[in-house]
Amino acid sequence: MSETLNFKSPREQLCSLTLDELKERMKQVGVPAFRAQQVFEWVYLKGAVSFDAMTNLSKEFRVRLEEMFQFPAIRLIQTQESDETTKFLWELSDGKRIESVLIQSFDRRTVCVSSQVGCPGRCAFCASGKTGLIRSLSTAEIVEQVLHIDRILHEKGERVCHLVYMGMGEPLDNYDAVVQSIRIINDENSFHISQRRITVSTVGIVEGIYRLAREDFKVNLALSLHAPNQSIRKMIIPFAKKYPLEEILMAVDEYAILTKRDITYEYTLLADINDGPMQAEELVSLLRKKQCTVNLIPYNPVEYLRVKRPKGDRITRFRDILNDGGINTTWRYTKGQDIAAACGQLALPVTE
Ligand code: SAH
C-alpha cells in the first residue's frame, strides 16, 4: 500500500465498483472491457497495491487509471496481535480512523469489518457508540479492510474465508454501501466469499431488515437482541425506542422465511441487567418457536462504563435454562480482549 493517500481526491474509489461498473467506466473512456477484468484481477487476486504494480497494463493506461480512480482508499496505521486475534487500525482519506479484526481459529480466517466511523447506536455497554456516528464508510473503505487483510494472509498461503459486519457501526444504517460491498466481496472475480459465510449484524433497523431480505443474495443475519423484552431492551439500547421489539421480530421472522436462513440472536450478558434465570426463561418463551441460535457473549469490559460481566456460574445457569428450553446456544469464547479487539471494544482513539 502506498504510504500517503491523496486526501482531497475527487476521483472515484476503485474498490467501490463492481466488475460490471468498472467495465462501464472503461467503455465510457473508449477502453475495451477486458481491461476492467485485468484490473480486477490485479486488485483482488494478485494483490497489487497500486496501479504501478499492474505490469501487464501499458504505462499510459496506468496513468489514466490513476487519474480516474483512487486506490487504495485506506491505509494501515497499526496492527496489534494477541493469540488468535489481530486488530488493524486504518486511516481513511479524510484522516478518520477505523478498526477491523482478524480472527484465526483452526482453518477459519474471519474478518470482522467496520461499516461506519463511530456508531449511531450508543448502546449502554458498547465502546463503539460512545462518540455517536461520525460518518458512514464508503463501499471501498469497507471492501479494502478485507482486501488488505487478505493480502497479508496471502503471503502465508491463506485467504479470508468468513466475513462478519460486526465491527464499528450499524451496517443497516449504511445500507447501500454495505450491500454494494457484499456484492463485490461475493463476486467470483474477487474474493468469492460465499453468501453463507457472510453475516450482517444489526441492532434492529426494521426497514433495513425487510430490504435485505429482498436482495438477490442471501447472507446470514444476526440480531443484537440483548434482552428478552422491550422494557429491558429500551434501557440498554436507545434504538429500541424507535424500533419496538415486536416489530423487529416480525421483520426478522420474514427474513428467515424469505432467505431460508436461521437467525442468530446475539445476547451480551450484563451482570444484574439481563442475566438472571427469569430473563433466561423469558427468552425461551420469546424464541421457542423459532429456528435460531442464541449467541451468548459475556460482556467485554469497556473503560468508563459501569456495566459488569456476570460471574461464570450465572452465565452457565443462563445457558442451561436456554438449552433445557430447547434453544440452541453458542457461547462466544472471548477473543482479543487484551488488545481491546473483542465485541464492543472497538472504539475511536480518544482524540477523535
Ligand atoms: N451495530 C451492529 C453491529 C455491531 S456487532 C449491532 O448492533 O449488531 C457487535 C456485537 O457486539 C453486537 O451484538 C453488540 O451489541 C455486541 N457488543 C457491544 N458491546 C459489547 C461488549 N462490551 N461486550 C460484549 N458484546 C458487546
mmCIF file of C-alpha atoms and ligand atoms in Angstrom:
data_model
loop_
_atom_site.group_PDB
_atom_site.id
_atom_site.type_symbol
_atom_site.label_atom_id
_atom_site.label_comp_id
_atom_site.label_asym_id
_atom_site.label_seq_id
_atom_site.Cartn_x
_atom_site.Cartn_y
_atom_site.Cartn_z
ATOM 1 C CA MET A 1 0.000 0.000 0.000
ATOM 2 C CA SER A 2 1.324 3.469 -0.767
ATOM 3 C CA GLU A 3 2.476 5.472 2.189
ATOM 4 C CA THR A 4 0.363 8.506 1.504
ATOM 5 C CA LEU A 5 -3.163 8.853 0.317
ATOM 6 C CA ASN A 6 -4.390 11.602 -1.924
ATOM 7 C CA PHE A 7 -6.568 13.243 0.700
ATOM 8 C CA LYS A 8 -8.629 15.646 -1.370
ATOM 9 C CA SER A 9 -9.107 13.320 -4.285
ATOM 10 C CA PRO A 10 -12.296 13.911 -6.269
ATOM 11 C CA ARG A 11 -11.650 10.612 -8.052
ATOM 12 C CA GLU A 12 -13.960 7.653 -7.811
ATOM 13 C CA GLN A 13 -12.805 4.962 -5.396
ATOM 14 C CA LEU A 14 -11.817 1.874 -7.359
ATOM 15 C CA CYS A 15 -12.976 -0.647 -4.770
ATOM 16 C CA SER A 16 -16.472 0.840 -4.683
ATOM 17 C CA LEU A 17 -17.121 -0.588 -8.153
ATOM 18 C CA THR A 18 -18.402 -3.998 -9.197
ATOM 19 C CA LEU A 19 -16.740 -5.560 -12.220
ATOM 20 C CA ASP A 20 -19.673 -4.594 -14.442
ATOM 21 C CA GLU A 21 -19.471 -0.992 -13.276
ATOM 22 C CA LEU A 22 -15.734 -0.905 -13.933
ATOM 23 C CA LYS A 23 -16.354 -2.280 -17.443
ATOM 24 C CA GLU A 24 -18.874 0.505 -17.942
ATOM 25 C CA ARG A 25 -16.334 3.151 -16.864
ATOM 26 C CA MET A 26 -13.775 1.662 -19.281
ATOM 27 C CA LYS A 27 -16.303 1.782 -22.104
ATOM 28 C CA GLN A 28 -17.005 5.446 -21.372
ATOM 29 C CA VAL A 29 -13.335 6.288 -21.975
ATOM 30 C CA GLY A 30 -13.003 4.011 -25.013
ATOM 31 C CA VAL A 31 -11.061 1.195 -23.332
ATOM 32 C CA PRO A 32 -12.042 -2.433 -24.060
ATOM 33 C CA ALA A 33 -13.974 -4.203 -21.273
ATOM 34 C CA PHE A 34 -11.345 -6.928 -20.772
ATOM 35 C CA ARG A 35 -9.077 -4.264 -19.291
ATOM 36 C CA ALA A 36 -11.541 -3.978 -16.411
ATOM 37 C CA GLN A 37 -11.202 -7.704 -15.824
ATOM 38 C CA GLN A 38 -7.412 -7.337 -15.741
ATOM 39 C CA VAL A 39 -7.583 -4.506 -13.213
ATOM 40 C CA PHE A 40 -9.991 -6.524 -11.047
ATOM 41 C CA GLU A 41 -7.613 -9.486 -11.138
ATOM 42 C CA TRP A 42 -4.684 -7.329 -10.146
ATOM 43 C CA VAL A 43 -6.571 -5.874 -7.217
ATOM 44 C CA TYR A 44 -8.439 -8.872 -5.839
ATOM 45 C CA LEU A 45 -6.387 -11.871 -6.900
ATOM 46 C CA LYS A 46 -2.831 -10.754 -7.451
ATOM 47 C CA GLY A 47 -2.652 -8.326 -4.532
ATOM 48 C CA ALA A 48 -1.479 -5.228 -6.438
ATOM 49 C CA VAL A 49 -1.169 -2.303 -4.069
ATOM 50 C CA SER A 50 -1.031 0.460 -6.658
ATOM 51 C CA PHE A 51 -1.725 0.954 -10.352
ATOM 52 C CA ASP A 52 2.028 0.992 -10.921
ATOM 53 C CA ALA A 53 2.234 -2.642 -9.846
ATOM 54 C CA MET A 54 -0.133 -3.714 -12.670
ATOM 55 C CA THR A 55 2.698 -4.529 -15.014
ATOM 56 C CA ASN A 56 0.774 -6.036 -17.917
ATOM 57 C CA LEU A 57 -1.007 -2.720 -18.444
ATOM 58 C CA SER A 58 0.677 -0.023 -20.502
ATOM 59 C CA LYS A 59 2.241 2.899 -18.678
ATOM 60 C CA GLU A 60 -0.149 5.228 -20.454
ATOM 61 C CA PHE A 61 -3.193 3.242 -19.258
ATOM 62 C CA ARG A 62 -1.885 3.103 -15.706
ATOM 63 C CA VAL A 63 -1.542 6.896 -15.677
ATOM 64 C CA ARG A 64 -5.114 7.141 -16.962
ATOM 65 C CA LEU A 65 -6.344 4.820 -14.198
ATOM 66 C CA GLU A 66 -4.534 6.899 -11.618
ATOM 67 C CA GLU A 67 -6.338 9.996 -12.885
ATOM 68 C CA MET A 68 -9.712 8.302 -12.810
ATOM 69 C CA PHE A 69 -9.613 6.314 -9.586
ATOM 70 C CA GLN A 70 -8.452 6.482 -6.024
ATOM 71 C CA PHE A 71 -6.709 3.296 -4.933
ATOM 72 C CA PRO A 72 -6.077 2.487 -2.168
ATOM 73 C CA ALA A 73 -8.673 4.360 -0.125
ATOM 74 C CA ILE A 74 -7.472 3.281 3.322
ATOM 75 C CA ARG A 75 -4.025 2.997 4.855
ATOM 76 C CA LEU A 76 -2.805 0.639 7.558
ATOM 77 C CA ILE A 77 -1.572 2.530 10.617
ATOM 78 C CA GLN A 78 -1.064 -0.178 13.203
ATOM 79 C CA THR A 79 -1.607 -3.855 13.938
ATOM 80 C CA GLN A 80 -1.905 -5.432 17.371
ATOM 81 C CA GLU A 81 -1.770 -9.166 17.876
ATOM 82 C CA SER A 82 -2.959 -11.481 20.577
ATOM 83 C CA ASP A 83 -3.445 -15.272 20.484
ATOM 84 C CA GLU A 84 -5.811 -15.823 17.601
ATOM 85 C CA THR A 85 -6.787 -12.231 17.034
ATOM 86 C CA THR A 86 -5.203 -9.366 15.151
ATOM 87 C CA LYS A 87 -6.588 -5.849 15.308
ATOM 88 C CA PHE A 88 -5.947 -3.483 12.382
ATOM 89 C CA LEU A 89 -6.145 0.291 12.682
ATOM 90 C CA TRP A 90 -6.758 2.102 9.377
ATOM 91 C CA GLU A 91 -6.644 5.719 8.327
ATOM 92 C CA LEU A 92 -9.168 6.966 5.785
ATOM 93 C CA SER A 93 -8.541 9.705 3.196
ATOM 94 C CA ASP A 94 -10.013 12.382 5.480
ATOM 95 C CA GLY A 95 -7.806 11.324 8.378
ATOM 96 C CA LYS A 96 -10.575 9.492 10.268
ATOM 97 C CA ARG A 97 -9.762 6.093 11.727
ATOM 98 C CA ILE A 98 -11.468 2.724 11.887
ATOM 99 C CA GLU A 99 -10.608 -0.748 13.109
ATOM 100 C CA SER A 100 -11.099 -4.300 11.846
ATOM 101 C CA VAL A 101 -10.322 -7.621 13.465
ATOM 102 C CA LEU A 102 -8.973 -10.860 12.007
ATOM 103 C CA ILE A 103 -9.897 -13.960 13.982
ATOM 104 C CA GLN A 104 -7.939 -17.100 13.174
ATOM 105 C CA SER A 105 -9.262 -20.302 14.616
ATOM 106 C CA PHE A 106 -8.456 -23.745 13.246
ATOM 107 C CA ASP A 107 -8.689 -23.373 9.483
ATOM 108 C CA ARG A 108 -11.053 -20.370 9.629
ATOM 109 C CA ARG A 109 -9.943 -16.866 8.787
ATOM 110 C CA THR A 110 -12.743 -14.490 9.723
ATOM 111 C CA VAL A 111 -12.600 -10.752 9.192
ATOM 112 C CA CYS A 112 -14.815 -8.506 11.269
ATOM 113 C CA VAL A 113 -15.290 -5.232 9.366
ATOM 114 C CA SER A 114 -16.432 -1.783 10.445
ATOM 115 C CA SER A 115 -19.219 -0.145 8.462
ATOM 116 C CA GLN A 116 -19.103 3.347 9.998
ATOM 117 C CA VAL A 117 -16.783 5.698 11.863
ATOM 118 C CA GLY A 118 -18.353 5.668 15.319
ATOM 119 C CA CYS A 119 -21.884 4.318 15.631
ATOM 120 C CA PRO A 120 -25.343 5.880 15.940
ATOM 121 C CA GLY A 121 -26.386 3.037 18.281
ATOM 122 C CA ARG A 122 -24.984 4.353 21.561
ATOM 123 C CA CYS A 123 -25.747 1.042 23.302
ATOM 124 C CA ALA A 124 -25.067 1.323 27.023
ATOM 125 C CA PHE A 125 -22.441 -1.427 27.039
ATOM 126 C CA CYS A 126 -20.539 -0.745 23.804
ATOM 127 C CA ALA A 127 -17.416 1.335 23.194
ATOM 128 C CA SER A 128 -18.143 1.969 19.506
ATOM 129 C CA GLY A 129 -21.162 4.147 20.149
ATOM 130 C CA LYS A 130 -19.585 6.436 22.729
ATOM 131 C CA THR A 131 -18.872 9.111 20.128
ATOM 132 C CA GLY A 132 -22.121 8.663 18.221
ATOM 133 C CA LEU A 133 -21.980 8.457 14.444
ATOM 134 C CA ILE A 134 -19.160 10.413 12.834
ATOM 135 C CA ARG A 135 -19.707 9.246 9.291
ATOM 136 C CA SER A 136 -20.604 6.218 7.236
ATOM 137 C CA LEU A 137 -17.924 4.375 5.291
ATOM 138 C CA SER A 138 -17.873 4.197 1.513
ATOM 139 C CA THR A 139 -18.062 0.808 -0.173
ATOM 140 C CA ALA A 140 -14.331 0.934 -0.948
ATOM 141 C CA GLU A 141 -13.490 1.661 2.686
ATOM 142 C CA ILE A 142 -15.364 -1.495 3.676
ATOM 143 C CA VAL A 143 -14.065 -3.700 0.843
ATOM 144 C CA GLU A 144 -10.457 -2.627 1.370
ATOM 145 C CA GLN A 145 -10.488 -3.779 5.001
ATOM 146 C CA VAL A 146 -10.939 -7.286 3.616
ATOM 147 C CA LEU A 147 -8.631 -6.685 0.676
ATOM 148 C CA HIS A 148 -5.575 -5.647 2.634
ATOM 149 C CA ILE A 149 -6.037 -8.314 5.321
ATOM 150 C CA ASP A 150 -6.464 -10.918 2.584
ATOM 151 C CA ARG A 151 -3.220 -9.739 1.023
ATOM 152 C CA ILE A 152 -1.369 -10.144 4.305
ATOM 153 C CA LEU A 153 -2.798 -13.665 4.706
ATOM 154 C CA HIS A 154 -1.999 -14.494 1.091
ATOM 155 C CA GLU A 155 1.703 -14.139 1.842
ATOM 156 C CA LYS A 156 1.280 -17.097 4.225
ATOM 157 C CA GLY A 157 -0.737 -19.084 1.677
ATOM 158 C CA GLU A 158 -4.039 -18.323 3.429
ATOM 159 C CA ARG A 159 -7.203 -16.465 2.459
ATOM 160 C CA VAL A 160 -10.071 -14.715 4.224
ATOM 161 C CA CYS A 161 -12.984 -17.183 4.161
ATOM 162 C CA HIS A 162 -15.592 -15.696 6.527
ATOM 163 C CA LEU A 163 -16.800 -12.140 6.890
ATOM 164 C CA VAL A 164 -18.863 -10.554 9.656
ATOM 165 C CA TYR A 165 -20.221 -6.996 9.722
ATOM 166 C CA MET A 166 -19.687 -6.748 13.455
ATOM 167 C CA GLY A 167 -17.045 -4.064 13.790
ATOM 168 C CA MET A 168 -17.738 -0.400 14.463
ATOM 169 C CA GLY A 169 -21.018 0.974 13.200
ATOM 170 C CA GLU A 170 -24.507 -0.166 12.337
ATOM 171 C CA PRO A 171 -24.403 -1.848 8.905
ATOM 172 C CA LEU A 172 -28.094 -1.289 8.128
ATOM 173 C CA ASP A 173 -27.679 2.434 8.825
ATOM 174 C CA ASN A 174 -25.225 2.452 5.896
ATOM 175 C CA TYR A 175 -27.355 0.199 3.754
ATOM 176 C CA ASP A 176 -26.279 0.977 0.181
ATOM 177 C CA ALA A 177 -22.539 0.890 0.811
ATOM 178 C CA VAL A 178 -22.826 -2.326 2.831
ATOM 179 C CA VAL A 179 -24.923 -4.092 0.184
ATOM 180 C CA GLN A 180 -22.574 -2.983 -2.590
ATOM 181 C CA SER A 181 -19.584 -4.231 -0.554
ATOM 182 C CA ILE A 182 -21.283 -7.636 -0.190
ATOM 183 C CA ARG A 183 -21.801 -7.808 -3.960
ATOM 184 C CA ILE A 184 -18.123 -7.095 -4.601
ATOM 185 C CA ILE A 185 -16.803 -9.438 -1.909
ATOM 186 C CA ASN A 186 -19.096 -12.257 -3.034
ATOM 187 C CA ASP A 187 -18.197 -11.805 -6.740
ATOM 188 C CA GLU A 188 -16.404 -14.779 -8.283
ATOM 189 C CA ASN A 189 -13.951 -12.366 -9.866
ATOM 190 C CA SER A 190 -12.880 -11.012 -6.465
ATOM 191 C CA PHE A 191 -12.691 -12.918 -3.147
ATOM 192 C CA HIS A 192 -15.713 -15.044 -3.940
ATOM 193 C CA ILE A 193 -16.559 -15.384 -0.243
ATOM 194 C CA SER A 194 -19.770 -17.372 -0.221
ATOM 195 C CA GLN A 195 -23.019 -15.739 0.905
ATOM 196 C CA ARG A 196 -23.310 -18.448 3.547
ATOM 197 C CA ARG A 197 -20.081 -17.220 5.077
ATOM 198 C CA ILE A 198 -21.119 -13.590 5.338
ATOM 199 C CA THR A 199 -23.050 -12.313 8.366
ATOM 200 C CA VAL A 200 -24.618 -8.906 8.839
ATOM 201 C CA SER A 201 -25.290 -7.966 12.439
ATOM 202 C CA THR A 202 -27.893 -5.325 13.264
ATOM 203 C CA VAL A 203 -29.242 -3.560 16.298
ATOM 204 C CA GLY A 204 -32.665 -3.961 14.622
ATOM 205 C CA ILE A 205 -33.286 -1.369 11.901
ATOM 206 C CA VAL A 206 -36.635 -2.719 10.763
ATOM 207 C CA GLU A 207 -36.841 -1.285 7.229
ATOM 208 C CA GLY A 208 -33.248 -2.401 6.579
ATOM 209 C CA ILE A 209 -34.083 -5.987 7.567
ATOM 210 C CA TYR A 210 -37.060 -6.050 5.165
ATOM 211 C CA ARG A 211 -34.907 -4.634 2.370
ATOM 212 C CA LEU A 212 -32.038 -7.029 2.951
ATOM 213 C CA ALA A 213 -34.458 -9.956 2.867
ATOM 214 C CA ARG A 214 -35.390 -8.934 -0.685
ATOM 215 C CA GLU A 215 -31.883 -8.591 -2.146
ATOM 216 C CA ASP A 216 -30.813 -11.105 -4.774
ATOM 217 C CA PHE A 217 -28.264 -12.605 -2.384
ATOM 218 C CA LYS A 218 -28.846 -14.327 0.935
ATOM 219 C CA VAL A 219 -26.465 -13.570 3.760
ATOM 220 C CA ASN A 220 -26.778 -14.599 7.392
ATOM 221 C CA LEU A 221 -28.485 -12.189 9.741
ATOM 222 C CA ALA A 222 -27.588 -11.678 13.385
ATOM 223 C CA LEU A 223 -29.844 -9.590 15.594
ATOM 224 C CA SER A 224 -28.332 -7.878 18.609
ATOM 225 C CA LEU A 225 -31.179 -8.787 20.939
ATOM 226 C CA HIS A 226 -29.561 -8.480 24.389
ATOM 227 C CA ALA A 227 -32.876 -8.531 26.261
ATOM 228 C CA PRO A 228 -35.904 -10.818 26.485
ATOM 229 C CA ASN A 229 -38.413 -7.949 26.482
ATOM 230 C CA GLN A 230 -38.920 -4.406 25.283
ATOM 231 C CA SER A 231 -38.569 -2.763 28.702
ATOM 232 C CA ILE A 232 -35.058 -4.097 29.429
ATOM 233 C CA ARG A 233 -34.059 -3.586 25.808
ATOM 234 C CA LYS A 234 -35.142 0.072 25.961
ATOM 235 C CA MET A 235 -32.913 0.618 28.978
ATOM 236 C CA ILE A 236 -29.733 -0.520 27.232
ATOM 237 C CA ILE A 237 -30.343 0.089 23.508
ATOM 238 C CA PRO A 238 -31.524 3.600 22.545
ATOM 239 C CA PHE A 239 -32.645 2.388 19.076
ATOM 240 C CA ALA A 240 -35.233 0.184 20.819
ATOM 241 C CA LYS A 241 -37.412 3.276 21.321
ATOM 242 C CA LYS A 242 -37.663 3.788 17.580
ATOM 243 C CA TYR A 243 -37.968 0.085 16.724
ATOM 244 C CA PRO A 244 -40.027 -1.884 19.252
ATOM 245 C CA LEU A 245 -39.005 -5.492 19.776
ATOM 246 C CA GLU A 246 -42.247 -6.862 18.400
ATOM 247 C CA GLU A 247 -41.733 -5.106 15.056
ATOM 248 C CA ILE A 248 -38.115 -6.189 14.860
ATOM 249 C CA LEU A 249 -39.029 -9.814 15.469
ATOM 250 C CA MET A 250 -41.665 -9.682 12.726
ATOM 251 C CA ALA A 251 -39.063 -8.379 10.278
ATOM 252 C CA VAL A 252 -36.532 -10.989 11.374
ATOM 253 C CA ASP A 253 -39.097 -13.803 11.012
ATOM 254 C CA GLU A 254 -39.788 -12.656 7.496
ATOM 255 C CA TYR A 255 -36.050 -12.561 6.802
ATOM 256 C CA ALA A 256 -35.794 -16.180 7.922
ATOM 257 C CA ILE A 257 -38.697 -17.235 5.695
ATOM 258 C CA LEU A 258 -37.565 -15.401 2.564
ATOM 259 C CA THR A 259 -33.896 -16.382 2.826
ATOM 260 C CA LYS A 260 -34.367 -19.820 4.411
ATOM 261 C CA ARG A 261 -31.584 -18.965 6.830
ATOM 262 C CA ASP A 262 -31.638 -19.498 10.570
ATOM 263 C CA ILE A 263 -31.224 -16.313 12.535
ATOM 264 C CA THR A 264 -28.583 -15.731 15.183
ATOM 265 C CA TYR A 265 -29.671 -13.743 18.222
ATOM 266 C CA GLU A 266 -26.753 -12.122 19.978
ATOM 267 C CA TYR A 267 -27.145 -11.760 23.700
ATOM 268 C CA THR A 268 -24.459 -9.902 25.625
ATOM 269 C CA LEU A 269 -24.724 -10.931 29.265
ATOM 270 C CA LEU A 270 -24.623 -7.914 31.578
ATOM 271 C CA ALA A 271 -24.486 -8.572 35.318
ATOM 272 C CA ASP A 272 -27.791 -7.849 37.082
ATOM 273 C CA ILE A 273 -29.315 -6.323 33.963
ATOM 274 C CA ASN A 274 -30.284 -9.180 31.662
ATOM 275 C CA ASP A 275 -28.514 -12.273 33.041
ATOM 276 C CA GLY A 276 -30.980 -13.697 35.624
ATOM 277 C CA PRO A 277 -32.861 -17.021 35.452
ATOM 278 C CA MET A 278 -36.121 -15.120 34.958
ATOM 279 C CA GLN A 279 -34.745 -13.408 31.872
ATOM 280 C CA ALA A 280 -33.485 -16.734 30.570
ATOM 281 C CA GLU A 281 -36.991 -18.224 30.959
ATOM 282 C CA GLU A 282 -38.480 -15.229 29.227
ATOM 283 C CA LEU A 283 -36.017 -15.592 26.379
ATOM 284 C CA VAL A 284 -37.037 -19.224 25.986
ATOM 285 C CA SER A 285 -40.692 -18.192 25.594
ATOM 286 C CA LEU A 286 -39.763 -15.464 23.136
ATOM 287 C CA LEU A 287 -37.708 -17.696 20.849
ATOM 288 C CA ARG A 288 -39.125 -21.179 21.463
ATOM 289 C CA LYS A 289 -40.902 -21.487 18.136
ATOM 290 C CA LYS A 290 -38.059 -20.077 16.037
ATOM 291 C CA GLN A 291 -35.283 -21.849 14.116
ATOM 292 C CA CYS A 292 -32.413 -19.970 15.639
ATOM 293 C CA THR A 293 -29.257 -19.911 17.685
ATOM 294 C CA VAL A 294 -28.594 -17.655 20.632
ATOM 295 C CA ASN A 295 -25.028 -16.495 20.751
ATOM 296 C CA LEU A 296 -24.185 -15.677 24.364
ATOM 297 C CA ILE A 297 -21.443 -13.092 24.717
ATOM 298 C CA PRO A 298 -20.213 -12.405 28.239
ATOM 299 C CA TYR A 299 -19.803 -8.626 28.451
ATOM 300 C CA ASN A 300 -16.316 -7.450 27.497
ATOM 301 C CA PRO A 301 -15.198 -4.633 29.767
ATOM 302 C CA VAL A 302 -15.169 -1.161 28.279
ATOM 303 C CA GLU A 303 -13.359 1.640 30.044
ATOM 304 C CA TYR A 304 -15.571 4.270 31.691
ATOM 305 C CA LEU A 305 -18.641 2.008 31.676
ATOM 306 C CA ARG A 306 -20.050 0.779 34.956
ATOM 307 C CA VAL A 307 -21.558 -2.396 33.490
ATOM 308 C CA LYS A 308 -20.087 -5.689 34.739
ATOM 309 C CA ARG A 309 -19.577 -9.172 33.352
ATOM 310 C CA PRO A 310 -21.632 -11.816 35.198
ATOM 311 C CA LYS A 311 -19.816 -14.473 37.210
ATOM 312 C CA GLY A 312 -19.178 -17.768 35.412
ATOM 313 C CA ASP A 313 -21.838 -19.820 37.215
ATOM 314 C CA ARG A 314 -24.513 -17.263 36.365
ATOM 315 C CA ILE A 315 -23.567 -17.487 32.707
ATOM 316 C CA THR A 316 -23.717 -21.308 32.788
ATOM 317 C CA ARG A 317 -27.059 -21.211 34.530
ATOM 318 C CA PHE A 318 -28.439 -18.861 31.901
ATOM 319 C CA ARG A 319 -27.190 -21.117 29.126
ATOM 320 C CA ASP A 320 -28.582 -24.259 30.778
ATOM 321 C CA ILE A 321 -32.054 -22.736 31.015
ATOM 322 C CA LEU A 322 -31.964 -21.909 27.303
ATOM 323 C CA ASN A 323 -30.733 -25.403 26.414
ATOM 324 C CA ASP A 324 -33.360 -27.061 28.628
ATOM 325 C CA GLY A 325 -35.955 -24.932 26.860
ATOM 326 C CA GLY A 326 -34.797 -26.364 23.525
ATOM 327 C CA ILE A 327 -32.874 -23.295 22.347
ATOM 328 C CA ASN A 328 -29.540 -23.790 20.577
ATOM 329 C CA THR A 329 -26.811 -21.740 22.133
ATOM 330 C CA THR A 330 -23.229 -20.928 21.381
ATOM 331 C CA TRP A 331 -21.011 -19.245 23.861
ATOM 332 C CA ARG A 332 -18.724 -16.753 22.227
ATOM 333 C CA TYR A 333 -15.399 -17.539 23.699
ATOM 334 C CA THR A 334 -13.957 -14.070 24.063
ATOM 335 C CA LYS A 335 -11.070 -13.350 21.803
ATOM 336 C CA GLY A 336 -8.758 -10.395 21.697
ATOM 337 C CA GLN A 337 -9.773 -8.790 24.985
ATOM 338 C CA ASP A 338 -6.166 -7.976 25.863
ATOM 339 C CA ILE A 339 -5.863 -5.815 22.737
ATOM 340 C CA ALA A 340 -9.416 -4.391 23.030
ATOM 341 C CA ALA A 341 -10.477 -6.252 19.887
ATOM 342 C CA ALA A 342 -13.353 -8.219 21.394
ATOM 343 C CA CYS A 343 -17.032 -7.486 20.699
ATOM 344 C CA GLY A 344 -17.964 -3.975 21.649
ATOM 345 C CA GLN A 345 -14.427 -2.877 22.402
ATOM 346 C CA LEU A 346 -13.649 -1.282 19.059
ATOM 347 C CA ALA A 347 -13.568 2.446 19.543
ATOM 348 C CA LEU A 348 -12.107 5.562 18.125
ATOM 349 C CA PRO A 349 -8.934 6.902 19.679
ATOM 350 C CA VAL A 350 -9.759 9.448 22.379
ATOM 351 C CA THR A 351 -8.554 12.272 20.148
ATOM 352 C CA GLU A 352 -11.394 11.710 17.620
HETATM 353 N N1 SAH B 1 -24.336 -2.316 15.277
HETATM 354 C C1 SAH B 1 -24.384 -3.709 14.928
HETATM 355 C C2 SAH B 1 -23.006 -4.306 14.711
HETATM 356 C C3 SAH B 1 -22.143 -4.419 15.953
HETATM 357 S S1 SAH B 1 -21.757 -6.091 16.178
HETATM 358 C C4 SAH B 1 -25.163 -4.467 16.006
HETATM 359 O O1 SAH B 1 -25.593 -3.843 16.967
HETATM 360 O O2 SAH B 1 -25.408 -5.659 15.843
HETATM 361 C C5 SAH B 1 -21.038 -6.128 17.728
HETATM 362 C C6 SAH B 1 -21.792 -7.012 18.692
HETATM 363 O O3 SAH B 1 -21.143 -6.965 19.969
HETATM 364 C C7 SAH B 1 -23.197 -6.538 18.898
HETATM 365 O O4 SAH B 1 -24.053 -7.602 19.175
HETATM 366 C C8 SAH B 1 -23.020 -5.686 20.139
HETATM 367 O O5 SAH B 1 -24.226 -5.419 20.786
HETATM 368 C C9 SAH B 1 -22.079 -6.530 20.948
HETATM 369 N N2 SAH B 1 -21.371 -5.774 21.993
HETATM 370 C C10 SAH B 1 -21.229 -4.452 22.071
HETATM 371 N N3 SAH B 1 -20.512 -4.102 23.155
HETATM 372 C C11 SAH B 1 -20.190 -5.243 23.778
HETATM 373 C C12 SAH B 1 -19.429 -5.547 24.949
HETATM 374 N N4 SAH B 1 -18.863 -4.590 25.664
HETATM 375 N N5 SAH B 1 -19.296 -6.837 25.289
HETATM 376 C C13 SAH B 1 -19.838 -7.814 24.528
HETATM 377 N N6 SAH B 1 -20.536 -7.590 23.415
HETATM 378 C C14 SAH B 1 -20.724 -6.322 23.039
#
